[in-house]
Amino acid sequence: MYQTALERRIYYKAVVYGRVGIFATCFGAAIIYVTNGHILWVETFALMIGSIIGSSFGMQLAKKIKAHVAKILLRFITALLIMELILEMV
């Protein structure tokens, strides 16, 4: 019992350290991109608003459908996006 708790604690610490490292890397990259003027601000704000609306809609939808249906829906949408990318390349 104590071994399992210890392993779980070590796992959580590893996850936290990993997330801190990823955050630091992304934050540093963001600072460099902003200071060098490589950010398209209009597109950035449009994507931010779309993400907020989409995540809110997704959370409401997730409460109303079953997990099995959500998996199928996610796979279907992913397949559509992949096909769109392939068609754009042709």
XYZ file of C-alpha atoms in Angstrom:
90
model
C 0.000 0.000 0.000
C 2.789 2.416 0.877
C 4.724 1.465 -2.247
C 1.784 2.365 -4.489
C 1.344 5.710 -2.746
C 5.057 6.437 -3.118
C 5.016 5.552 -6.825
C 1.977 7.768 -7.351
C 3.694 10.666 -5.576
C 6.824 10.256 -7.700
C 4.678 10.167 -10.840
C 2.852 13.374 -9.880
C 6.142 15.129 -9.166
C 7.453 14.068 -12.577
C 4.305 15.385 -14.274
C 4.582 18.707 -12.445
C 8.268 19.118 -13.332
C 7.498 18.261 -16.941
C 4.729 20.844 -17.128
C 6.933 23.496 -15.548
C 9.628 22.758 -18.120
C 7.181 22.935 -21.010
C 5.710 26.191 -19.676
C 9.159 27.756 -19.314
C 10.120 26.735 -22.844
C 6.903 28.038 -24.375
C 7.030 31.263 -22.373
C 10.613 31.890 -23.464
C 9.724 31.222 -27.103
C 6.715 33.553 -26.851
C 8.904 36.363 -25.510
C 11.352 35.926 -28.385
C 8.587 35.867 -31.009
C 6.873 38.962 -29.564
C 10.081 40.986 -29.246
C 11.071 40.112 -32.837
C 7.627 41.024 -34.193
C 6.727 37.584 -35.532
C 3.200 37.526 -34.085
C 0.164 38.146 -36.298
C -2.019 39.816 -33.685
C -5.328 39.858 -35.581
C -5.103 36.126 -36.259
C -3.926 35.504 -32.695
C -6.964 37.201 -31.158
C -9.320 35.472 -33.606
C -7.873 32.076 -32.604
C -8.105 32.973 -28.909
C -11.778 33.900 -29.197
C -12.482 30.766 -31.242
C -10.713 28.610 -28.646
C -12.723 30.097 -25.791
C -16.037 29.652 -27.616
C -15.117 26.175 -28.881
C -13.980 24.923 -25.487
C -17.154 26.214 -23.831
C -19.286 24.546 -26.479
C -17.254 21.344 -26.214
C -17.671 21.172 -22.444
C -21.428 21.621 -22.718
C -21.596 18.954 -25.427
C -19.399 16.569 -23.418
C -21.875 16.717 -20.532
C -24.734 15.647 -22.808
C -23.222 12.771 -24.803
C -21.746 9.432 -23.794
C -18.001 8.753 -23.855
C -18.375 6.195 -26.661
C -20.133 8.732 -28.876
C -17.516 11.377 -28.044
C -14.712 9.020 -29.125
C -16.400 8.309 -32.446
C -17.082 12.013 -33.002
C -13.479 12.935 -32.217
C -12.133 10.299 -34.616
C -14.511 11.435 -37.361
C -13.548 15.110 -36.998
C -9.847 14.221 -36.928
C -10.248 12.199 -40.125
C -12.029 15.143 -41.792
C -9.225 17.515 -40.806
C -6.591 15.123 -42.143
C -8.472 14.836 -45.442
C -8.699 18.627 -45.635
C -4.936 18.937 -45.182
C -4.294 16.329 -47.860
C -6.633 18.081 -50.306
C -4.899 21.416 -49.653
C -1.543 19.869 -50.522
C -2.802 18.526 -53.876
